[in-house]
C-alpha cells in the first residue's frame, strides 16, 4: 500500500507572526520556517503504517518555493521514502493546492492520503476536504486514530463534544488532528540518510493546473491589541473586582 | 441576493451558533433561508423558524444527515445553491468538515472563519492564529463561507418562518458511519459558555486537573477548558482545548489557571470580555492580556478563590 503525504512549509510554530507596515501581508523575511505541525503528525502516521508493515511506500509532496525542499528533507529524515517538490513562488489557495495534489495523485495512485487538518499560516482547514471532493474519494477529517485493513480505514475523528468513528473504503483521504500521534525527531543518521533519498523537482507550470487565485487580499492588519490590566493582591480582592468593577459575577 | 445558512444542532436542540451565523448572513442580504439537515430534527426546524430575519426553513432528514456525514451534507447543499448566492456555515468541527466540499464542488474558494462582513464580496478573517487579520475580496459568483460564531451577536427570536421539507440525498457509497461517543456533561458547552475556567500544564496530572479546575468551574456554572500543553500531556481531553488548534471562545469571563499564555492559546481566548490569569510566574505572557492578574501558586490561590467566592455568596 502506498501512502502519499502532502506537507507545507510555514512559519515556525513558536514564532509570532508580524504584519508588514504596508499591510501587504505577514513579514516572513528572516523568520524561522518549519514543517506545518499537523503535516508532521501526518508524516509520522504514514511512517508508522510502513513500520507496521501496513504501508509499503511513503511519498511526501510539497508545493512551494525551492526552500520547501528542506521541509521535504525533514519528511525524508522522519522516514518517508521519496519526495516530490512542485516548485512555485505563488502562494496558492486551498482549492488550487487540492487541484495540484489531484494531478500528482493521478500519476502516483496512492491508496491513502494522510495530510494535516490545517496549515498554521492560512488557517483554512479546507485542502483535505476539497481534495476528497475533487477525487470523489471518501474523507475522514480530524483523525485521532487510524486503523487500516482489508482495503478500508477505520478512523476515529475529533468532533465537538466527543469522538466519531467512520470507516472509509480506500483509496481515501484522512486529515490529521493533534492527538493522532507525537511526531519523532529525526536522528542525525537519518538526516544524513535522507540526503541520499530521491527528491524530484518539477515546475508548477508544467502540470497545466489552473491555480489562479479566487480571493484578492485587500490588506492584512494587526488585530486590535488588548490593553494590559492590573495585578490583584489576593483572591478576595479578585472576587471583589470581578463583582463590582467588571460586573461579571 | 439570497443567502443560505446551515443550522448547527444535535438533532434535538438548535445551537446558538445558528443565530450568530444568521446575524452574519443578514449583513450580506435580507433574504436569508435556513437549512436544518439531520434526523428526527423537526423540533429543531420549528425552533429555527422563530429566528428573526429568517425567510424560510428547509428541513432534510436521513440517517446520514443525522450522523453529519460530510459527503451527504455536500450532496444536499450543492443542488440547492442554484437558488442562492452564498452559503454560510458556523465554523464548528461539523461545519469545517463539510463546507470546503461545497466550495470544491462549486469550483469556488472557501472564505474560512470570517469575523466581519465588509460588503457582499469582502470579508475579514483571522490568519496566523489570529496574529493578523486578512481582508479578502472574492471574485467567485457564489460565496462559500464559514463563520466564527463567537464574534457575532445571536439573532433574536420573534419570527414565524415556514418550514418546508426537502428530499435527502442518497447514502454515500464509500463512507460508513460506525459510532459516535459524545461526552455527557452537566456543564455548559465550551464554545457558548458565559464563564470558562481553563487549566494548563502547571496542573501536573489529570487527577490534579479534575481536583482543581472542575470544582471551581462548577461553583461558577462555567465550562472547563485547557491549554494545548495540558491536552498534549494527557491532563484533559482534546475537546477541552482552547486555542488555534482547538476551540475559539469569547465568554464574559475567562479564568486561566497555570497557563503561561502561548501564542496559540491566546488566539483562542483573547476576545473574551474579561480575562483573569492566575500564575506563579509574574513574567508569564498570559498577564499581558489579562484584565486581572494574580501572581500566586494555583495550589493556594484556587482554594482561596473558592473561599472568597463562598464569602461573596457565590
Coordinates of C-alpha atoms in Angstrom, one line a residue:
Chain A
X1 CA 0.0 0.0 0.0
X2 CA 1.3 3.4 -1.0
X3 CA 0.7 6.4 1.3
X4 CA 1.0 10.0 0.0
X5 CA 1.6 12.8 2.5
X6 CA 1.4 16.4 1.4
X7 CA 3.5 18.8 3.6
X8 CA 3.6 22.5 3.8
X9 CA 6.5 24.9 4.8
X10 CA 5.2 27.5 7.1
X11 CA 6.3 30.0 9.8
X12 CA 7.7 28.1 12.8
X13 CA 5.1 27.2 15.4
X14 CA 6.9 29.2 18.1
X15 CA 7.4 32.4 16.1
X16 CA 4.9 35.3 16.4
X17 CA 3.8 36.4 13.0
X18 CA 4.2 40.2 12.4
X19 CA 2.2 42.2 10.0
X20 CA 4.2 44.3 7.4
X21 CA 3.9 48.0 7.9
X22 CA 2.5 48.4 4.3
X23 CA -0.3 46.0 5.2
X24 CA 0.5 43.7 2.2
X25 CA 0.9 40.6 4.3
X26 CA 2.9 39.0 7.1
X27 CA 6.7 39.5 7.2
X28 CA 8.4 36.2 6.5
X29 CA 11.8 37.6 5.7
X30 CA 14.5 36.1 8.1
X31 CA 11.8 34.3 10.0
X32 CA 12.4 30.7 11.0
X33 CA 10.3 28.3 8.8
X34 CA 9.4 24.7 9.6
X35 CA 7.1 21.9 8.6
X36 CA 3.4 22.7 9.5
X37 CA 2.8 20.9 12.8
X38 CA -0.2 19.0 11.5
X39 CA 1.8 17.9 8.4
X40 CA 4.4 16.5 10.8
X41 CA 1.8 14.4 12.5
X42 CA 0.6 13.2 9.1
X43 CA 4.2 12.1 8.1
X44 CA 4.6 10.4 11.5
X45 CA 1.4 8.4 11.0
X46 CA 2.4 7.3 7.4
X47 CA 5.8 6.3 8.6
X48 CA 4.3 4.3 11.5
X49 CA 2.0 2.5 9.0
X50 CA 5.0 1.5 7.0
X51 CA 6.9 0.4 10.1
X52 CA 3.9 -1.8 11.0
X53 CA 4.1 -3.4 7.5
X54 CA 0.7 -1.9 6.5
X55 CA 2.2 0.6 4.0
X56 CA 5.0 -0.3 1.6
X57 CA 5.9 3.2 0.4
X58 CA 5.5 6.7 1.8
X59 CA 5.8 9.6 -0.7
X60 CA 5.9 13.2 0.6
X61 CA 4.8 16.0 -1.6
X62 CA 5.2 19.8 -1.1
X63 CA 4.1 22.7 -3.2
X64 CA 6.2 25.8 -2.7
X65 CA 9.4 27.7 -3.2
X66 CA 12.9 26.0 -3.6
X67 CA 13.3 26.1 0.2
X68 CA 10.3 23.8 0.6
X69 CA 12.8 21.0 -0.4
X70 CA 14.2 21.5 3.2
X71 CA 10.7 20.6 4.5
X72 CA 10.7 17.5 2.3
X73 CA 14.2 16.5 3.6
X74 CA 12.7 16.7 7.1
X75 CA 9.9 14.3 5.9
X76 CA 12.5 12.0 4.4
X77 CA 14.6 12.1 7.6
X78 CA 11.5 11.2 9.6
X79 CA 11.2 8.1 7.3
X80 CA 9.4 9.0 4.1
X81 CA 10.8 7.0 1.1
X82 CA 10.9 9.7 -1.5
X83 CA 9.7 13.2 -2.1
X84 CA 8.2 15.4 -4.8
X85 CA 8.5 19.2 -4.9
X86 CA 6.1 21.1 -7.1
X87 CA 8.0 24.4 -7.3
X88 CA 6.3 27.7 -7.4
X89 CA 6.8 31.2 -5.8
X90 CA 3.0 31.7 -6.0
X91 CA 1.1 31.5 -2.7
X92 CA -1.7 29.0 -3.6
X93 CA -5.2 28.9 -2.1
X94 CA -6.5 25.6 -0.8
X95 CA -8.6 25.0 -3.9
X96 CA -5.5 25.4 -6.1
X97 CA -3.4 23.2 -3.8
X98 CA -6.2 20.5 -4.0
X99 CA -6.1 20.7 -7.8
X100 CA -2.3 20.3 -7.9
X101 CA -2.4 17.4 -5.5
X102 CA -5.1 15.8 -7.6
X103 CA -2.8 16.0 -10.6
X104 CA 0.1 14.3 -8.7
X105 CA -2.3 11.7 -7.2
X106 CA -3.5 10.8 -10.8
X107 CA 0.1 9.8 -11.5
X108 CA 1.2 8.3 -8.2
X109 CA -2.1 6.4 -7.5
X110 CA -1.7 6.2 -3.7
X111 CA -4.1 4.0 -1.7
X112 CA -4.2 6.5 1.2
X113 CA -3.5 10.2 1.5
X114 CA -2.8 11.5 5.1
X115 CA -2.4 15.2 5.5
X116 CA -2.6 17.9 8.2
X117 CA -6.1 19.2 9.0
X118 CA -4.9 22.8 8.8
X119 CA -1.9 24.9 8.0
X120 CA -1.0 27.4 10.7
X121 CA -0.5 30.3 8.3
X122 CA -3.7 30.5 6.3
X123 CA -5.7 28.6 9.0
X124 CA -8.2 27.5 6.3
X125 CA -8.8 23.8 7.3
X126 CA -10.0 23.1 3.7
X127 CA -7.5 21.4 1.4
X128 CA -8.1 17.8 2.5
X129 CA -11.9 18.1 2.2
X130 CA -11.5 19.8 -1.2
X131 CA -9.1 17.1 -2.5
X132 CA -11.5 14.3 -1.4
X133 CA -14.3 16.1 -3.3
X134 CA -12.3 16.6 -6.5
X135 CA -11.2 13.0 -6.5
X136 CA -14.6 11.6 -5.4
X137 CA -12.7 9.7 -2.6
X138 CA -14.2 9.3 0.8
X139 CA -12.9 11.6 3.6
X140 CA -12.3 11.2 7.3
X141 CA -11.1 14.5 8.8
X142 CA -9.6 15.5 12.2
X143 CA -8.3 11.9 12.9
X144 CA -7.1 10.9 16.3
X145 CA -6.7 7.2 15.4
X146 CA -6.4 5.3 12.1
X147 CA -6.6 1.5 11.6
X148 CA -6.1 0.2 8.1
X149 CA -7.0 -3.3 7.0
X150 CA -8.7 -5.1 4.1
X151 CA -8.9 -2.1 1.8
X152 CA -10.6 0.0 4.4
X153 CA -9.5 2.6 7.0
X154 CA -11.3 2.9 10.3
X155 CA -10.8 6.4 11.5
X156 CA -11.7 7.9 14.9
X157 CA -12.5 11.6 14.5
X158 CA -12.4 14.5 16.9
X159 CA -15.8 16.2 16.8
X160 CA -17.3 18.8 19.1
X161 CA -18.2 17.1 22.3
X162 CA -16.6 13.7 21.7
X163 CA -15.4 11.2 19.1
X164 CA -16.9 9.8 15.9
X165 CA -15.8 6.7 14.1
X166 CA -16.1 6.3 10.4
X167 CA -15.0 3.5 8.1
X168 CA -13.9 4.6 4.6
X169 CA -13.2 2.5 1.5
X170 CA -9.7 3.1 0.2
X171 CA -8.4 5.0 -1.6
X172 CA -9.4 7.8 0.7
X173 CA -8.3 11.0 2.4
X174 CA -7.6 11.3 6.1
X175 CA -6.7 14.6 7.8
X176 CA -4.6 14.5 11.0
X177 CA -5.6 16.2 14.3
X178 CA -3.4 16.9 17.2
X179 CA -3.7 13.7 19.2
X180 CA -3.1 11.2 16.3
X181 CA 0.5 10.8 17.4
X182 CA 3.5 12.6 18.7
X183 CA 5.9 13.1 15.8
X184 CA 9.5 11.8 16.2
X185 CA 12.6 14.0 16.0
X186 CA 14.7 13.0 13.0
X187 CA 18.0 11.5 14.3
X188 CA 21.3 12.6 12.8
X189 CA 22.0 9.3 11.0
X190 CA 18.5 9.6 9.5
X191 CA 19.1 13.2 8.5
X192 CA 22.3 12.1 6.7
X193 CA 20.4 9.1 5.0
X194 CA 17.7 11.5 3.9
X195 CA 20.2 13.4 1.8
X196 CA 20.6 10.4 -0.4
X197 CA 16.8 9.8 -0.9
X198 CA 15.1 10.8 -4.1
X199 CA 13.7 14.3 -4.2
X200 CA 12.1 15.1 -7.6
X201 CA 11.5 18.7 -8.5
X202 CA 9.1 19.9 -11.1
X203 CA 7.7 23.3 -12.0
X204 CA 4.1 24.1 -11.2
X205 CA 3.5 25.4 -14.7
X206 CA 4.4 22.0 -16.2
X207 CA 1.3 20.4 -14.6
X208 CA -1.1 22.6 -16.5
X209 CA -3.4 23.1 -13.5
X210 CA -5.5 26.3 -13.1
X211 CA -4.2 27.8 -9.8
X212 CA -5.4 31.4 -10.4
X213 CA -6.4 33.0 -7.0
X214 CA -10.1 33.5 -6.3
X215 CA -9.6 35.8 -3.4
X216 CA -7.8 39.2 -3.6
X217 CA -6.0 40.1 -0.4
X218 CA -7.1 43.8 0.1
X219 CA -4.9 44.2 3.3
X220 CA -3.5 42.4 6.2
X221 CA -3.7 44.3 9.5
X222 CA -2.8 43.7 13.2
X223 CA -5.7 42.6 15.4
X224 CA -6.7 45.2 18.0
X225 CA -4.4 45.0 21.0
X226 CA -5.8 44.1 24.4
X227 CA -4.8 46.7 26.9
X228 CA -2.9 45.0 29.8
X229 CA -4.8 45.0 33.1
X230 CA -3.9 45.2 36.7
X231 CA -2.5 42.8 39.2
X232 CA -4.6 42.0 42.2
X233 CA -3.3 41.3 45.7
X234 CA -5.2 38.2 46.6
X235 CA -8.3 36.0 45.8
X236 CA -10.7 38.2 47.9
X237 CA -9.5 41.3 46.0
X238 CA -10.1 39.5 42.7
X239 CA -13.6 38.4 43.6
X240 CA -14.4 42.0 44.7
X241 CA -13.1 43.5 41.5
X242 CA -14.9 40.9 39.3
X243 CA -18.2 41.6 41.1
X244 CA -18.1 45.4 41.4
X245 CA -15.7 46.7 38.7
X246 CA -16.1 44.1 35.9
X247 CA -19.6 43.1 36.8
X248 CA -19.2 39.5 35.5
X249 CA -20.1 37.6 38.7
Chain B
X1 CA -29.1 38.2 -3.4
X2 CA -30.2 35.2 -1.4
X3 CA -28.2 33.5 1.4
X4 CA -28.5 30.0 2.8
X5 CA -27.4 29.5 6.4
X6 CA -26.7 25.9 7.6
X7 CA -28.1 25.4 11.1
X8 CA -25.9 23.9 13.9
X9 CA -27.8 21.5 16.1
X10 CA -27.6 18.0 17.6
X11 CA -31.0 16.7 16.1
X12 CA -32.7 17.6 19.4
X13 CA -31.8 21.3 20.1
X14 CA -30.8 24.2 18.0
X15 CA -27.4 25.7 19.0
X16 CA -26.9 29.4 19.2
X17 CA -24.1 29.2 16.6
X18 CA -27.0 29.2 14.2
X19 CA -28.5 32.6 15.4
X20 CA -25.0 34.1 15.4
X21 CA -24.4 32.9 11.8
X22 CA -27.8 34.3 10.8
X23 CA -26.6 37.7 12.1
X24 CA -23.5 37.5 9.8
X25 CA -25.8 36.4 6.9
X26 CA -28.1 39.4 7.4
X27 CA -25.1 41.7 6.9
X28 CA -25.0 40.2 3.3
X29 CA -28.6 40.2 2.4
X30 CA -32.1 40.4 3.9
X31 CA -33.1 37.2 2.0
X32 CA -31.8 34.5 4.5
X33 CA -33.1 31.0 4.5
X34 CA -32.0 28.3 6.9
X35 CA -31.2 24.6 6.3
X36 CA -31.7 22.1 9.0
X37 CA -30.2 18.8 8.0
X38 CA -30.5 15.9 10.4
X39 CA -32.6 13.0 11.6
X40 CA -35.7 13.5 13.8
X41 CA -34.9 17.2 13.7
X42 CA -38.4 18.6 13.1
X43 CA -38.3 20.3 16.6
X44 CA -35.0 22.0 15.6
X45 CA -36.6 23.3 12.4
X46 CA -39.6 24.6 14.3
X47 CA -37.2 26.4 16.7
X48 CA -35.2 27.8 13.8
X49 CA -38.4 29.1 12.2
X50 CA -38.7 31.6 15.1
X51 CA -35.3 33.3 14.4
X52 CA -36.0 36.9 13.4
X53 CA -35.0 37.6 9.8
X54 CA -35.2 34.1 8.5
X55 CA -37.4 33.9 5.4
X56 CA -38.0 30.1 5.4
X57 CA -36.5 26.9 6.9
X58 CA -35.6 23.9 4.8
X59 CA -35.7 20.6 6.6
X60 CA -33.9 17.5 5.1
X61 CA -33.8 14.2 7.1
X62 CA -31.9 10.9 6.7
X63 CA -29.7 8.7 8.8
X64 CA -26.5 10.0 7.2
X65 CA -27.5 13.7 7.7
X66 CA -28.2 12.8 11.3
X67 CA -24.7 11.4 11.6
X68 CA -23.4 14.5 9.9
X69 CA -21.5 12.8 7.0
X70 CA -19.7 15.4 5.0
X71 CA -20.4 13.7 1.7
X72 CA -24.2 13.7 2.4
X73 CA -24.1 17.4 3.5
X74 CA -22.4 18.3 0.3
X75 CA -24.8 16.3 -1.9
X76 CA -27.7 18.0 -0.1
X77 CA -26.4 21.6 -0.3
X78 CA -24.8 21.8 -3.8
X79 CA -28.0 21.4 -5.8
X80 CA -29.7 24.0 -3.6
X81 CA -27.0 26.5 -4.5
X82 CA -28.7 27.2 -7.9
X83 CA -31.1 29.3 -5.8
X84 CA -28.5 31.1 -3.5
X85 CA -25.6 33.4 -4.0
X86 CA -23.9 32.5 -0.7
X87 CA -23.9 29.7 1.9
X88 CA -22.8 30.4 5.5
X89 CA -21.9 27.7 7.9
X90 CA -20.9 28.1 11.6
X91 CA -17.2 27.1 11.8
X92 CA -17.8 24.1 14.2
X93 CA -16.0 20.8 13.7
X94 CA -19.0 19.7 11.8
X95 CA -19.2 22.8 9.6
X96 CA -15.4 22.7 8.9
X97 CA -15.8 19.1 7.8
X98 CA -18.3 19.6 5.0
X99 CA -18.2 23.3 3.9
X100 CA -14.9 23.0 1.9
X101 CA -16.6 20.2 -0.1
X102 CA -19.4 22.5 -1.2
X103 CA -16.7 25.1 -2.3
X104 CA -14.7 22.5 -4.2
X105 CA -17.8 21.1 -5.9
X106 CA -18.9 24.6 -7.0
X107 CA -15.2 25.3 -8.0
X108 CA -15.0 28.4 -5.7
X109 CA -12.8 29.4 -2.8
X110 CA -14.0 28.9 0.7
X111 CA -13.7 32.0 2.8
X112 CA -12.9 30.5 6.1
X113 CA -13.9 31.6 9.6
X114 CA -14.9 35.2 8.8
X115 CA -15.1 37.6 11.8
X116 CA -16.7 40.5 9.8
X117 CA -18.5 41.3 6.6
X118 CA -17.3 44.5 4.9
X119 CA -19.6 44.2 1.9
X120 CA -21.2 41.4 -0.1
X121 CA -17.8 40.5 -1.7
X122 CA -15.4 41.5 1.1
X123 CA -14.7 39.8 4.4
X124 CA -12.3 39.8 7.3
X125 CA -10.8 36.6 8.6
X126 CA -8.0 35.8 11.1
X127 CA -4.8 34.2 9.9
X128 CA -1.6 33.1 11.7
X129 CA -3.6 32.0 14.8
X130 CA -5.3 35.4 15.0
X131 CA -2.0 37.3 14.9
X132 CA -3.1 39.0 11.7
X133 CA -6.5 39.9 10.2
X134 CA -6.8 39.4 6.4
X135 CA -9.3 41.4 4.4
X136 CA -10.2 39.4 1.3
X137 CA -12.3 40.2 -1.7
X138 CA -14.0 37.3 -3.6
X139 CA -14.4 37.2 -7.3
X140 CA -16.4 34.0 -7.3
X141 CA -20.0 34.1 -8.4
X142 CA -21.1 32.0 -5.4
X143 CA -19.6 32.5 -1.9
X144 CA -19.0 29.6 0.4
X145 CA -18.2 31.0 3.8
X146 CA -17.7 29.6 7.3
X147 CA -18.4 32.0 10.2
X148 CA -16.6 32.3 13.5
X149 CA -19.8 32.4 15.6
X150 CA -18.3 33.9 18.8
X151 CA -17.8 37.3 17.3
X152 CA -21.4 37.8 16.1
X153 CA -24.4 38.6 18.3
X154 CA -27.1 36.0 18.2
X155 CA -30.2 37.0 16.2
X156 CA -33.3 37.3 18.3
X157 CA -36.3 35.1 18.3
X158 CA -39.7 36.6 17.2
X159 CA -40.2 35.4 13.6
X160 CA -42.5 32.8 12.2
X161 CA -41.0 31.4 9.0
X162 CA -42.5 28.5 7.1
X163 CA -40.8 25.0 7.4
X164 CA -40.5 23.3 4.1
X165 CA -39.4 19.6 3.9
X166 CA -37.0 18.8 1.1
X167 CA -35.6 15.4 -0.1
X168 CA -32.4 14.0 1.4
X169 CA -29.6 12.7 -0.9
X170 CA -28.7 9.1 -1.4
X171 CA -26.4 7.3 1.1
X172 CA -22.7 7.9 0.3
X173 CA -21.2 4.7 -1.2
X174 CA -17.7 4.8 0.3
X175 CA -18.1 6.3 3.8
X176 CA -19.7 4.3 6.6
X177 CA -20.7 5.6 10.0
X178 CA -19.5 3.3 12.8
X179 CA -20.4 5.1 16.0
X180 CA -20.3 8.3 17.9
X181 CA -19.3 8.8 21.6
X182 CA -20.3 12.1 23.0
X183 CA -19.2 13.1 26.5
X184 CA -22.2 13.7 28.6
X185 CA -21.7 16.8 30.7
X186 CA -23.8 18.8 33.1
X187 CA -21.6 21.8 32.4
X188 CA -22.3 24.3 29.6
X189 CA -20.7 23.8 26.2
X190 CA -17.3 25.4 26.0
X191 CA -17.8 27.4 22.8
X192 CA -21.0 29.1 24.1
X193 CA -20.4 29.3 27.9
X194 CA -20.6 32.7 29.7
X195 CA -17.7 31.7 32.0
X196 CA -14.8 29.4 31.2
X197 CA -12.3 28.1 33.7
X198 CA -9.1 26.7 32.0
X199 CA -6.2 24.8 33.3
X200 CA -2.7 24.5 31.9
X201 CA 0.4 22.3 32.2
X202 CA 1.1 23.5 35.8
X203 CA -1.6 21.1 36.9
X204 CA 0.9 18.3 36.5
X205 CA -1.6 15.4 36.2
X206 CA -5.1 14.5 35.1
X207 CA -6.1 13.9 38.7
X208 CA -4.9 17.4 39.8
X209 CA -6.7 18.9 36.8
X210 CA -10.0 17.3 37.9
X211 CA -9.4 18.2 41.5
X212 CA -8.5 21.9 41.0
X213 CA -10.3 23.1 37.8
X214 CA -13.6 21.2 37.9
X215 CA -14.9 22.3 41.4
X216 CA -14.2 25.9 40.6
X217 CA -15.9 25.6 37.2
X218 CA -18.9 24.0 38.9
X219 CA -19.1 26.7 41.5
X220 CA -19.2 29.4 38.8
X221 CA -21.5 27.4 36.5
X222 CA -18.6 27.5 34.0
X223 CA -17.4 25.4 31.1
X224 CA -14.0 23.7 31.5
X225 CA -11.1 24.5 29.1
X226 CA -7.5 23.6 28.8
X227 CA -4.3 24.7 27.1
X228 CA -2.8 22.6 24.4
X229 CA 0.1 21.8 26.7
X230 CA -2.4 20.3 29.2
X231 CA -4.1 18.3 26.5
X232 CA -0.9 17.1 25.0
X233 CA 0.2 16.0 28.4
X234 CA -3.0 14.0 28.8
X235 CA -4.4 16.0 31.7
X236 CA -7.5 17.0 29.8
X237 CA -9.4 15.6 26.8
X238 CA -8.9 17.3 23.4
X239 CA -12.4 18.8 23.2
X240 CA -11.4 20.9 26.2
X241 CA -8.7 22.5 24.2
X242 CA -8.9 26.3 23.8
X243 CA -6.6 27.8 21.1
X244 CA -5.7 27.9 17.5
X245 CA -5.7 24.2 17.2
X246 CA -8.8 23.8 19.5
X247 CA -11.8 25.9 20.2
X248 CA -12.1 29.6 19.9
X249 CA -14.1 31.0 22.9
X250 CA -15.2 34.5 23.8
X251 CA -17.0 34.2 27.2
X252 CA -17.9 37.1 29.5
X253 CA -15.2 35.8 31.9
X254 CA -12.2 33.6 31.2
X255 CA -10.1 32.3 34.1
X256 CA -6.7 30.9 33.1
X257 CA -5.1 28.9 35.8
X258 CA -1.5 27.7 35.5
X259 CA -1.5 28.7 31.8
X260 CA 1.6 30.5 30.5
X261 CA -0.1 32.1 27.6
X262 CA 1.5 30.6 24.4
X263 CA 0.5 32.4 21.2
X264 CA -1.7 29.6 20.1
X265 CA -3.7 29.6 23.4
X266 CA -4.1 33.4 23.3
X267 CA -5.6 33.0 19.8
X268 CA -8.4 31.0 21.2
X269 CA -9.4 33.3 24.1
X270 CA -8.2 36.8 23.6
X271 CA -11.7 38.0 22.6
X272 CA -13.1 37.2 26.0
X273 CA -14.7 40.2 27.7
X274 CA -12.8 39.8 31.0
X275 CA -9.7 37.7 31.4
X276 CA -8.3 36.6 34.7
X277 CA -4.9 34.9 35.0
X278 CA -3.5 33.0 38.0
X279 CA 0.1 32.0 37.5
X280 CA 3.1 31.9 39.9
X281 CA 5.4 33.2 37.2
X282 CA 4.9 37.0 37.2
X283 CA 6.5 37.2 33.7
X284 CA 4.1 34.7 32.1
X285 CA 2.8 36.2 28.8
X286 CA -0.8 35.5 29.9
X287 CA -0.6 38.6 32.2
X288 CA -0.2 40.8 29.1
X289 CA -3.7 40.0 28.0
X290 CA -5.3 39.6 31.4
X291 CA -7.5 42.3 32.9
X292 CA -6.9 40.9 36.4
X293 CA -3.7 39.0 37.2
X294 CA -3.0 37.2 40.4
X295 CA 0.6 36.1 40.8
X296 CA 0.3 33.0 43.0
X297 CA 0.6 29.3 43.0
X298 CA -2.7 27.8 42.0
X299 CA -2.4 25.3 44.9
X300 CA -3.1 28.1 47.3
X301 CA -4.8 30.6 45.0
X302 CA -7.7 28.3 43.9
X303 CA -8.8 27.3 47.4
X304 CA -8.5 30.9 48.4
X305 CA -10.7 31.9 45.4
X306 CA -13.2 29.2 46.3
X307 CA -13.4 30.6 49.8
X308 CA -13.7 34.2 48.6
X309 CA -16.5 33.2 46.2
X310 CA -18.3 31.5 49.0
X311 CA -17.8 34.5 51.2
X312 CA -19.3 36.7 48.5
X313 CA -22.3 34.4 48.4
X314 CA -21.5 32.7 45.1

